[in-house]
Short mmCIF file of C-alpha atoms and ligand atoms in Angstrom, two decimals:
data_model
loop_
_atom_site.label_atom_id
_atom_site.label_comp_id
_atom_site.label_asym_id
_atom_site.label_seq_id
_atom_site.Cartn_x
_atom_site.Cartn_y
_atom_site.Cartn_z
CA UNK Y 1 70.20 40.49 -130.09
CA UNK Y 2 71.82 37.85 -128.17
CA UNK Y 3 75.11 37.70 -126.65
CA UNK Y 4 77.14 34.32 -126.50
CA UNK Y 5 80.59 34.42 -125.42
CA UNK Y 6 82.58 32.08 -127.52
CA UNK Y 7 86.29 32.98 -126.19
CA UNK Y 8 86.88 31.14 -122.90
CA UNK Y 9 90.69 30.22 -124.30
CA UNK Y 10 91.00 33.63 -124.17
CA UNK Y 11 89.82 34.61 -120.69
CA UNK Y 12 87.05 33.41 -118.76
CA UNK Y 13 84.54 34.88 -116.80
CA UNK Y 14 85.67 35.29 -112.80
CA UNK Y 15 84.01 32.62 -111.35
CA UNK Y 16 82.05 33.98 -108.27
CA UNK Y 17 84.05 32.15 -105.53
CA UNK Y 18 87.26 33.97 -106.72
CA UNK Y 19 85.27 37.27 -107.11
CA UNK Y 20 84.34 37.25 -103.80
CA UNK Y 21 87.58 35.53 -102.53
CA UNK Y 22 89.58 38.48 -104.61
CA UNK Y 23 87.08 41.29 -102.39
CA UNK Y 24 87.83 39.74 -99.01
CA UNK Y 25 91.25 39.41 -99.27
CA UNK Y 26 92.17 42.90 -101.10
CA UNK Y 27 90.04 44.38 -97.99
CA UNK Y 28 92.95 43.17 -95.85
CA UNK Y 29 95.96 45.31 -95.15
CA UNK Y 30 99.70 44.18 -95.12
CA UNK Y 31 102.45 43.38 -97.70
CA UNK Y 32 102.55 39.74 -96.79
CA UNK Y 33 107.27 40.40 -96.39
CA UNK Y 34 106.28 42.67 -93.36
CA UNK Y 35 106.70 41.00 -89.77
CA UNK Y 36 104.47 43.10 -88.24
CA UNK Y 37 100.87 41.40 -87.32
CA UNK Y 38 99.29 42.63 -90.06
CA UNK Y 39 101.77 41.14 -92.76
CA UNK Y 40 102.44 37.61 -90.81
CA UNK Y 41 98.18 37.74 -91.50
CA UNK Y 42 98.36 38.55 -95.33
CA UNK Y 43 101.30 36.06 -95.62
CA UNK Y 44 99.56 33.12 -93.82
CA UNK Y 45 96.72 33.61 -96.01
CA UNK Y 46 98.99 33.17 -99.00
CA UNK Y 47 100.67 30.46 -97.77
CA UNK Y 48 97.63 28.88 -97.09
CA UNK Y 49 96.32 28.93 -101.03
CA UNK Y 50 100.45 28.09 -101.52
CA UNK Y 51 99.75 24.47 -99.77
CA UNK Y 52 95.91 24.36 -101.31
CA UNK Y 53 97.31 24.73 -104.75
CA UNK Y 54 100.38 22.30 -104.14
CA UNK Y 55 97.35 19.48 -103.36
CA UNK Y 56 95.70 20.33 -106.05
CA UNK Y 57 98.05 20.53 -108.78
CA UNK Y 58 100.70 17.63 -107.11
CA UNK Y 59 103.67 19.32 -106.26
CA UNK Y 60 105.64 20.44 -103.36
CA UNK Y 61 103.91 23.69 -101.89
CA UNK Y 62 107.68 25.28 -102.02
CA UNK Y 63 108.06 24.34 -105.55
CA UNK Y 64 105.22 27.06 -106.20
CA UNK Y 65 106.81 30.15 -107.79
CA UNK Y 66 103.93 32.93 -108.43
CA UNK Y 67 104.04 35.46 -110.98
CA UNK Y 68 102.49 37.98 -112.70
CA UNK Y 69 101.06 35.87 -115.51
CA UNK Y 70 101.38 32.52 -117.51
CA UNK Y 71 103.76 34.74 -120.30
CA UNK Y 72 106.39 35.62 -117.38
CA UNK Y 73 106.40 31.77 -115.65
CA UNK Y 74 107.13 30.78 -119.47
CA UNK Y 75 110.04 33.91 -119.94
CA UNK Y 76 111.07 32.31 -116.75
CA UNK Y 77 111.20 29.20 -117.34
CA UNK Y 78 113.07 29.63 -120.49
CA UNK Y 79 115.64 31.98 -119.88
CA UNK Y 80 116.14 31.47 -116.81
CA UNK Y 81 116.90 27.15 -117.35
CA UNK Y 82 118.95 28.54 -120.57
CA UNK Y 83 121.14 30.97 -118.78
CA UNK Y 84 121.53 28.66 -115.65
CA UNK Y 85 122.44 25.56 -118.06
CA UNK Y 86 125.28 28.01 -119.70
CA UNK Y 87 126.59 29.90 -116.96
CA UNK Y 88 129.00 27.18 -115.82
CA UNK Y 89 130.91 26.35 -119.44
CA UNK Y 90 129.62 23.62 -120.95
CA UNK Y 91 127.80 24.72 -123.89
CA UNK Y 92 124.29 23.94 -124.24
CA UNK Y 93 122.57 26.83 -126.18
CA UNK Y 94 119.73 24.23 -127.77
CA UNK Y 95 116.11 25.07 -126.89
CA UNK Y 96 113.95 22.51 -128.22
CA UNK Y 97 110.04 23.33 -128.24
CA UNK Y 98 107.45 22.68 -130.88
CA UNK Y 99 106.41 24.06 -133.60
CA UNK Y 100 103.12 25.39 -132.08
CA UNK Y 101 103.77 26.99 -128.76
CA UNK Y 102 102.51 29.57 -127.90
CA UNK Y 103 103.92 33.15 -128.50
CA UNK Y 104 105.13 33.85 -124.87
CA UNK Y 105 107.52 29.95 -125.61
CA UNK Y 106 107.67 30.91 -128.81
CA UNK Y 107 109.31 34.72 -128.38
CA UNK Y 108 111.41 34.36 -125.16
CA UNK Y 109 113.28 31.38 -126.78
CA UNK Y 110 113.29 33.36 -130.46
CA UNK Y 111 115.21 36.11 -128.13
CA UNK Y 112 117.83 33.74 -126.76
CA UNK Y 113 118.37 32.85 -130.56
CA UNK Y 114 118.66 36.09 -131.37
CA UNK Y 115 120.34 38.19 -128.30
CA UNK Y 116 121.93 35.24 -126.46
CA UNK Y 117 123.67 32.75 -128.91
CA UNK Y 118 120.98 30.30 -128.37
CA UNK Y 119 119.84 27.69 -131.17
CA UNK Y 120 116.04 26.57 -131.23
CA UNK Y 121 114.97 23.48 -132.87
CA UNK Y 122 111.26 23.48 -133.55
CA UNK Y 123 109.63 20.02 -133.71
CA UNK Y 124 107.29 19.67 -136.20
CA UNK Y 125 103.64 18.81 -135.06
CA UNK Y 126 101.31 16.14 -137.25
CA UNK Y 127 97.88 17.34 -139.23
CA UNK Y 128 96.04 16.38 -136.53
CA UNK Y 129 97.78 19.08 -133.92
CA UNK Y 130 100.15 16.16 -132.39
CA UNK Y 131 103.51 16.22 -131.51
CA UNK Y 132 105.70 14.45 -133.83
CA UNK Y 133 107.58 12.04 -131.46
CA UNK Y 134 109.78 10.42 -133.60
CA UNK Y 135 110.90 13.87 -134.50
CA UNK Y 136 111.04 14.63 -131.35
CA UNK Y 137 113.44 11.26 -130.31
CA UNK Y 138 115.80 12.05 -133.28
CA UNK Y 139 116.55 15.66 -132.45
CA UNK Y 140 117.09 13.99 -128.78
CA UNK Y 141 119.12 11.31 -129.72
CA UNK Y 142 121.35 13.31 -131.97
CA UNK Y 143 121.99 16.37 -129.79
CA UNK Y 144 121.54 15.73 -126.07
CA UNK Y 145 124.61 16.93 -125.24
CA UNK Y 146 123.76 20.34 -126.49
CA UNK Y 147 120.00 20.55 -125.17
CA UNK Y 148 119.78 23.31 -122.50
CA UNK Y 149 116.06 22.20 -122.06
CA UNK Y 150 112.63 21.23 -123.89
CA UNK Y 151 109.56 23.06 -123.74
CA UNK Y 152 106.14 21.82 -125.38
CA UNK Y 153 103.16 22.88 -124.47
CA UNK Y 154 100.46 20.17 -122.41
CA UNK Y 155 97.72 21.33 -124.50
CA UNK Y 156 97.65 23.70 -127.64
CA UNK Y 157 95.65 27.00 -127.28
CA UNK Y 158 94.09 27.64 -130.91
CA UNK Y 159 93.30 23.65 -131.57
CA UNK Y 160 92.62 22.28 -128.06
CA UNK Y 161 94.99 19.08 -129.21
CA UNK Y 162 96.59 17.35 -125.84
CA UNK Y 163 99.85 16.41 -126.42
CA UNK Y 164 101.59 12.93 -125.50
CA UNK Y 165 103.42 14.44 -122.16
CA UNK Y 166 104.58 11.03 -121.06
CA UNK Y 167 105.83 10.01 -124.14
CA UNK Y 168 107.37 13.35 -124.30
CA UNK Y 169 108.77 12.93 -120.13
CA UNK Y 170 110.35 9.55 -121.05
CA UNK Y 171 112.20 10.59 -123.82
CA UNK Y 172 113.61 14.04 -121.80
CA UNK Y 173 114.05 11.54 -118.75
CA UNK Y 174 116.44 8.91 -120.66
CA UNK Y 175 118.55 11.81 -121.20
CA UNK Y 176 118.27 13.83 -117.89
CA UNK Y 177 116.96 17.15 -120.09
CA UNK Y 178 114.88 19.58 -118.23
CA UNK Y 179 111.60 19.61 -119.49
CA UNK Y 180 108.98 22.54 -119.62
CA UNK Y 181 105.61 22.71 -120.04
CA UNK Y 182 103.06 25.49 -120.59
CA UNK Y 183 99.63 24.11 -118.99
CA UNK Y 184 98.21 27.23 -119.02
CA UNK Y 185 95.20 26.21 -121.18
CA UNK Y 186 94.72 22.54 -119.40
CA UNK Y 187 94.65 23.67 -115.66
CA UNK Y 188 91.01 22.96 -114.18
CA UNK Y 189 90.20 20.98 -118.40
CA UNK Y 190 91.78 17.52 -117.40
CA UNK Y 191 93.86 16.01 -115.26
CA UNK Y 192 97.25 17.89 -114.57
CA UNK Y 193 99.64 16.42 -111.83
CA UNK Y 194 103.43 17.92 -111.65
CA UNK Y 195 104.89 14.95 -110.01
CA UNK Y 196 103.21 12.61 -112.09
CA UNK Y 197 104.71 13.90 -115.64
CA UNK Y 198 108.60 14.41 -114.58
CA UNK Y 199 108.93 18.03 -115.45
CA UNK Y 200 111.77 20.52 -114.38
CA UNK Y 201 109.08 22.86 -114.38
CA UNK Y 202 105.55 23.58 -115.18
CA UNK Y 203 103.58 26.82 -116.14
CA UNK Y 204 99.58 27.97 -114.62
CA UNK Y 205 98.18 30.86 -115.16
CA UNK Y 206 94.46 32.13 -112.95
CA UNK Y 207 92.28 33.64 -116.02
CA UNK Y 208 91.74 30.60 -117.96
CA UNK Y 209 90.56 28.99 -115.01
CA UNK Y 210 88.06 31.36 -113.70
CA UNK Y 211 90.20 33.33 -111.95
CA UNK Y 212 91.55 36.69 -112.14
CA UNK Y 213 93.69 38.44 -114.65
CA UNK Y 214 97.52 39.14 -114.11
CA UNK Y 215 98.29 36.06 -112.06
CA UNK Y 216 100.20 33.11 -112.89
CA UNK Y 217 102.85 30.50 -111.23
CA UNK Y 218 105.38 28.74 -112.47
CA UNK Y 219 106.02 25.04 -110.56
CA UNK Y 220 109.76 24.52 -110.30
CA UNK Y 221 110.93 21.00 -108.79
CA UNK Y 222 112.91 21.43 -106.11
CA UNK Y 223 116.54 21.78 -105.88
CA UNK Y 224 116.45 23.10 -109.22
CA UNK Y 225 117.94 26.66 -109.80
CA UNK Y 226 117.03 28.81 -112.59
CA UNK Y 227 118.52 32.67 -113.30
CA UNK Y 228 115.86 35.06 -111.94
CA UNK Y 229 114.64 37.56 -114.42
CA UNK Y 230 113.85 40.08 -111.89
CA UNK Y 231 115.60 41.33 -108.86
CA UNK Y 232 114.71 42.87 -105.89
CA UNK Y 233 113.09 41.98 -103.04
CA UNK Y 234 114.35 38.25 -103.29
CA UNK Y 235 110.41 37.09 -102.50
CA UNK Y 236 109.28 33.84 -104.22
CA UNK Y 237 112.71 31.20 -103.54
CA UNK Y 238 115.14 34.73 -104.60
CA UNK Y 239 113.92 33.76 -107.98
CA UNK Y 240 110.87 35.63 -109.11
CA UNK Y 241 110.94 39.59 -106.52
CA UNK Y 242 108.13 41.57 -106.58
CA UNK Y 243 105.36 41.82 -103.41
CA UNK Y 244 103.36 39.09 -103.96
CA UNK Y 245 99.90 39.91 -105.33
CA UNK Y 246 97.75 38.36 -102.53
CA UNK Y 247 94.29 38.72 -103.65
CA UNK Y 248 95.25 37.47 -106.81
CA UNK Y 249 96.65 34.70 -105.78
CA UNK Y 250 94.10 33.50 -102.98
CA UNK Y 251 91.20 34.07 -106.15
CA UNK Y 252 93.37 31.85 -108.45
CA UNK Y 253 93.39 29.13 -105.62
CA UNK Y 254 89.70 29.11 -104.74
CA UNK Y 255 88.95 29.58 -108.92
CA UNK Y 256 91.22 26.74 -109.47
CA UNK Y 257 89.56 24.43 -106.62
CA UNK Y 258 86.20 24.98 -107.76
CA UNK Y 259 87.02 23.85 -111.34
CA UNK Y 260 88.80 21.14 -110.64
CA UNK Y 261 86.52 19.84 -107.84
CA UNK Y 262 83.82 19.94 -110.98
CA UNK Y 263 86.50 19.24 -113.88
CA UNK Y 264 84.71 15.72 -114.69
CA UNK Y 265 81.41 17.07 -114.78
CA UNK Y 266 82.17 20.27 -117.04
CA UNK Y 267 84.52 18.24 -119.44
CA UNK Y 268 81.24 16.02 -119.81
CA UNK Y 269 78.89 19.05 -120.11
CA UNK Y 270 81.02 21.48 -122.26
CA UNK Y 271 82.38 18.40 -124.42
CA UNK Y 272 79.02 17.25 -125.17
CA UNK Y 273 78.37 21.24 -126.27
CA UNK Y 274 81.46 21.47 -128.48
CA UNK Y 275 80.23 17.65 -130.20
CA UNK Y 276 77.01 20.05 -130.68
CA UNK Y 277 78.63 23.17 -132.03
CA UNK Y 278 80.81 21.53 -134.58
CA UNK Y 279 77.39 19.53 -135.60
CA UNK Y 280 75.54 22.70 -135.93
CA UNK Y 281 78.30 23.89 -137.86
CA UNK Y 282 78.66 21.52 -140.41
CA UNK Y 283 74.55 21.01 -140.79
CA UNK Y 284 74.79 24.64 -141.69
CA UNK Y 285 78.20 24.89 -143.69
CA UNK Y 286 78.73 21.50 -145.51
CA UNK Y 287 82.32 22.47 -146.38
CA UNK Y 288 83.37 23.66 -143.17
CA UNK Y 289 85.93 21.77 -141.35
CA UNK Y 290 87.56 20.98 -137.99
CA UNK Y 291 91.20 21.53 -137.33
CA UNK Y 292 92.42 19.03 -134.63
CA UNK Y 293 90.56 16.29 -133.36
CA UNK Y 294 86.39 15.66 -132.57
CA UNK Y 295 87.59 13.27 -129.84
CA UNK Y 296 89.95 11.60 -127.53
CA UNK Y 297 93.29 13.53 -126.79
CA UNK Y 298 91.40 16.96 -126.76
CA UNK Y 299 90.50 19.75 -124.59
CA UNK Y 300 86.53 19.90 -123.83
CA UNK Y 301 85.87 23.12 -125.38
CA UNK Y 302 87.96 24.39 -127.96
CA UNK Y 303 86.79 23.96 -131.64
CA UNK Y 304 88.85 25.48 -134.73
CA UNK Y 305 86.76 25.31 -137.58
CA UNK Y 306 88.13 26.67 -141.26
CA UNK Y 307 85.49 27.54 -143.52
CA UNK Y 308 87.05 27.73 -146.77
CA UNK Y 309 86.78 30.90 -149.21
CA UNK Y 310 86.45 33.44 -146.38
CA UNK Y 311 88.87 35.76 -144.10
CA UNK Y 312 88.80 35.57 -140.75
CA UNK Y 313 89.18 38.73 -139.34
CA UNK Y 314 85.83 39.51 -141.00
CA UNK Y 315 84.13 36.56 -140.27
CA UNK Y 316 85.38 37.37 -136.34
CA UNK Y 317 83.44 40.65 -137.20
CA UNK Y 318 80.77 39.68 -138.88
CA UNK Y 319 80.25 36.90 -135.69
CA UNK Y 320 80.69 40.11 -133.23
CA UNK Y 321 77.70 41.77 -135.22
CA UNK Y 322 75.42 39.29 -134.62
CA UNK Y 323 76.83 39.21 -130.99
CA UNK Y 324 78.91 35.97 -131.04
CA UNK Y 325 82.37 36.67 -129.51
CA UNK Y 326 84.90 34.31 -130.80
CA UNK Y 327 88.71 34.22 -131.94
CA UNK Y 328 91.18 33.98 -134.66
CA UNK Y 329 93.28 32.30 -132.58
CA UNK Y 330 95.82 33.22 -130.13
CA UNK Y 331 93.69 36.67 -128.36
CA UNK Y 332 97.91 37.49 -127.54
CA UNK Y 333 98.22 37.95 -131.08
CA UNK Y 334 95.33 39.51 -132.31
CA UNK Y 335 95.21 42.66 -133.85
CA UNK Y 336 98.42 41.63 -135.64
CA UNK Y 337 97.71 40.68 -139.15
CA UNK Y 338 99.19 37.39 -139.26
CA UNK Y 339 98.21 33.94 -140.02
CA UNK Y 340 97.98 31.53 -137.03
CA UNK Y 341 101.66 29.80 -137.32
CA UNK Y 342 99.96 27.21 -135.11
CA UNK Y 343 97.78 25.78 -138.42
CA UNK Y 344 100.40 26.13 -140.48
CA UNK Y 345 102.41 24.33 -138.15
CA UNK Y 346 100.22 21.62 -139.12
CA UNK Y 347 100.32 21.60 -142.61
CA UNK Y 348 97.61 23.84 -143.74
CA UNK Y 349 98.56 26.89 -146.25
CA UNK Y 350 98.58 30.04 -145.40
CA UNK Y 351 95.15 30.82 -147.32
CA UNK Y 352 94.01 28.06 -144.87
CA UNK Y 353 94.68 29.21 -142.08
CA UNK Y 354 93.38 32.52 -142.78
CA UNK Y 355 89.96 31.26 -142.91
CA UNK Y 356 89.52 29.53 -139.64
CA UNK Y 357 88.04 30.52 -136.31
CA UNK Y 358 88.90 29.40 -133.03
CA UNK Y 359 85.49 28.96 -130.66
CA UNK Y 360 85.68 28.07 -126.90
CA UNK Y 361 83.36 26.93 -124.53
CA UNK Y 362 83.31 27.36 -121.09
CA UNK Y 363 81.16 26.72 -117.62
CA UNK Y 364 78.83 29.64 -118.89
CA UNK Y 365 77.37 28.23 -122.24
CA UNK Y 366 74.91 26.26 -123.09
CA UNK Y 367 72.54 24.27 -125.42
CA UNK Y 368 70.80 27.85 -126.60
CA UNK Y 369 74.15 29.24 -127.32
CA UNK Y 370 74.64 26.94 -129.95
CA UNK Y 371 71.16 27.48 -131.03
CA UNK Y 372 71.44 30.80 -131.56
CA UNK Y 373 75.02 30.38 -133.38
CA UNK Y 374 73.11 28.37 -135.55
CA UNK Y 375 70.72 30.32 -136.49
CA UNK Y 376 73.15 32.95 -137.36
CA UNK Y 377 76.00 31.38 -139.13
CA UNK Y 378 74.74 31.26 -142.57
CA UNK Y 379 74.13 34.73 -142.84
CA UNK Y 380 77.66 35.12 -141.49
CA UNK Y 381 79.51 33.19 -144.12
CA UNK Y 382 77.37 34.01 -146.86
CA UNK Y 383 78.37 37.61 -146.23
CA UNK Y 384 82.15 36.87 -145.86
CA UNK Y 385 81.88 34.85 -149.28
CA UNK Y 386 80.36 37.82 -150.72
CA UNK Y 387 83.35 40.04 -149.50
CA UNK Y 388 86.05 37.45 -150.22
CA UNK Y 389 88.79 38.38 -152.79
CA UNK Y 390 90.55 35.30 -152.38
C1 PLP B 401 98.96 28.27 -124.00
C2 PLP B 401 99.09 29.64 -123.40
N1 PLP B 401 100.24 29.97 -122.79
C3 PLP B 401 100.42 31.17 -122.23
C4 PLP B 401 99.43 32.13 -122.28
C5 PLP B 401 99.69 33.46 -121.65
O1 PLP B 401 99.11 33.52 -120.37
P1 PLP B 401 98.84 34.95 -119.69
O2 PLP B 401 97.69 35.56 -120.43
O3 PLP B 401 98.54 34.63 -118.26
O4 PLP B 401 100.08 35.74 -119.84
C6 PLP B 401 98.22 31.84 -122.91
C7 PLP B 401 97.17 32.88 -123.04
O5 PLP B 401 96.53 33.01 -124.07
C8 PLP B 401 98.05 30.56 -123.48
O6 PLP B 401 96.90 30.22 -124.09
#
């Protein structure tokens, strides 16, 4: 039996530049805070990958906050702008994301709601996976005064849409509201600059992009102060303590280098594969469908397909049988029996959304990958017809 890994928005494979970057560095001693020789070593390495990563991404090497993951830069980023924005009396407990964010948006600014007197407004998002602008202008427009900040995602996770970030930076800009964004998914996919879209502050994260698991950053412009979440050490600016994690971080900056010093040629090559999957798809399955869009504001390899009149936690099992790894959605939320708020978000029913199936590509597939899925699909949702109770 083949194996075809179809999960890259859940984690990708270590690329072998970070592997090897990760082994070299860990084989070093010193907590990069210590003065003595061997810590002014570990720390100049960091630094180092601190100023690589600031070229790469377009920001300010000090505006480079790293954490522990993509979920803590977006806790961070959230609580710590809302608490900041509402320590000095004026009121403004509004936290306005989208309707689709991701769970670790989605929870830490549910948890202001409920523990902190905070109000979200979720904007709804169009059929398509697309920020509703208009929506977004009005809630602007009406409530500025109240807005502590804005977070919406750069690209969504389970549908691969890219959302309008200028369009979305103009509208925060006119009224001087810090605005978020969680770029986990789109680091190293397209073309991410900091400066260039007027955020407060901008989330990364080093296993989506080939690089290790358990490190993140979060890019906060400078002069801008946020609440720290956790205190100790005062590393990282005072607001983010904790030794820093310097193999980690030296493998996210060589994984992150390497994929975007090849981003144009892999959006070409894994685009062209995901054109090719859906096709293979639909040859197969006439009434299967794609959530999001085939082209244009997309993400190279993410394809959501629903195939109607089956479940999809057994079609993810019945794919892992034949040795296809692939996703109901969010891999954060799996295991919990619910159905992706992210398609219902965009209008489909619940029964909808419960029958779709999130496949990524990545650097590692190819052209047989899809032949093989091919070959296999029928079988697969013939079988979850069969067990389908509606
Ligand atoms: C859009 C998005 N944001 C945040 C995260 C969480 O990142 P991490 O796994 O580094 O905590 C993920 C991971 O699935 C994601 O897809």
């Amino acid at each position: 039996m083949s194996r075809v890994y179809l999960d890259n928005a859940a984690t990708t494979p270590i690329s072998e530049v970070a592997l090897q970057a990760f082994i070299e560095q860990s084989r070093q001693l010193g907590n990069p805070s210590s003065l003595h020789t061997y810590g002014r070593r570990v720390r100049k390495d960091v630094e180092e990958a601190r100023e690589k990563l600031a070229g790469l991404i377009g920001c300010h090497s000090s505006e480079i906050i790293f954490t522990g993951s993509g979920t803590e830069a977006n806790n961070l980023a959230i609580k710590g702008a809302y608490w900041h924005r509402n320590q000095s009396g004026k009121q403004r407990n509004v936290i306005v994301i989208s309707a689709f964010e991701h769970h670790a948006v989605l929870d830490p600014a549910r948890w202001l709601e409920d523990f902190e007197g905070a109000e979200v407004v979720e904007v709804p998002v169009t059929r398509e996976g697309f920020v509703n602008l208009s929506e977004l202008r009005n809630v602007v427009l009406e409530r500025h005064d109240e807005i502590a900040l804005i977070s919406i995602m750069h690209s969504n996770n389970e549908v691969g849409t890219v959302q309008p970030m200028d369009d979305i930076s103009k509208i925060a800009q006119e009224f001087e509201i810090p605005l978020h964004t969680d770029a986990v998914q789109s680091l190293g996919k397209v073309p991410l600059s900091f400066k260039d879209l007027g955020l407060f502050a901008m989330t990364i994260s080093a296993h989506k992009v080939g690089g290790p698991i358990g490190v993140g950053a979060l890019i906060l412009q400078k002069g801008i102060d946020i609440t720290p979440i956790l205190h100790g050490g005062g590393q990282e600016r005072d607001i983010r303590s904790g030794t820093l994690n310097a193999a980690g971080i030296i493998a996210f900056v060589a994984a992150t280098q390497s994929a975007m010093r090849d981003l144009e040629s892999n959006a070409v090559k894994i685009s062209t594969l995901r054109k090719k999957l859906v096709a293979a798809i639909q040859s197969e399955i006439s009434d299967a469908t794609l959530n999001g869009v085939l082209e244009g504001a997309t993400l190279p390899g993410i394809a959501n397909i629903s195939f109607p009149n089956t479940e999809s936690d057994a079609l993810l099992l019945l794919f892992d049988a034949e040795g296809i790894a692939c996703s109901t959605g969010s891999a954060c939320s799996a295991g919990v029996q619910e159905a992706s708020h992210v398609l219902m978000a965009m209008g489909m029913s619940e029964k909808e959304a419960r029958s779709s199936l999130r496949f990524s590509l990545g650097t590692g597939n190819s052209d047989s990958d899809i032949e093989y899925l091919q070959t296999c699909i029928k079988r697969v949702i013939d079988r979850a017809r069969a067990a389908f109770r509606g």
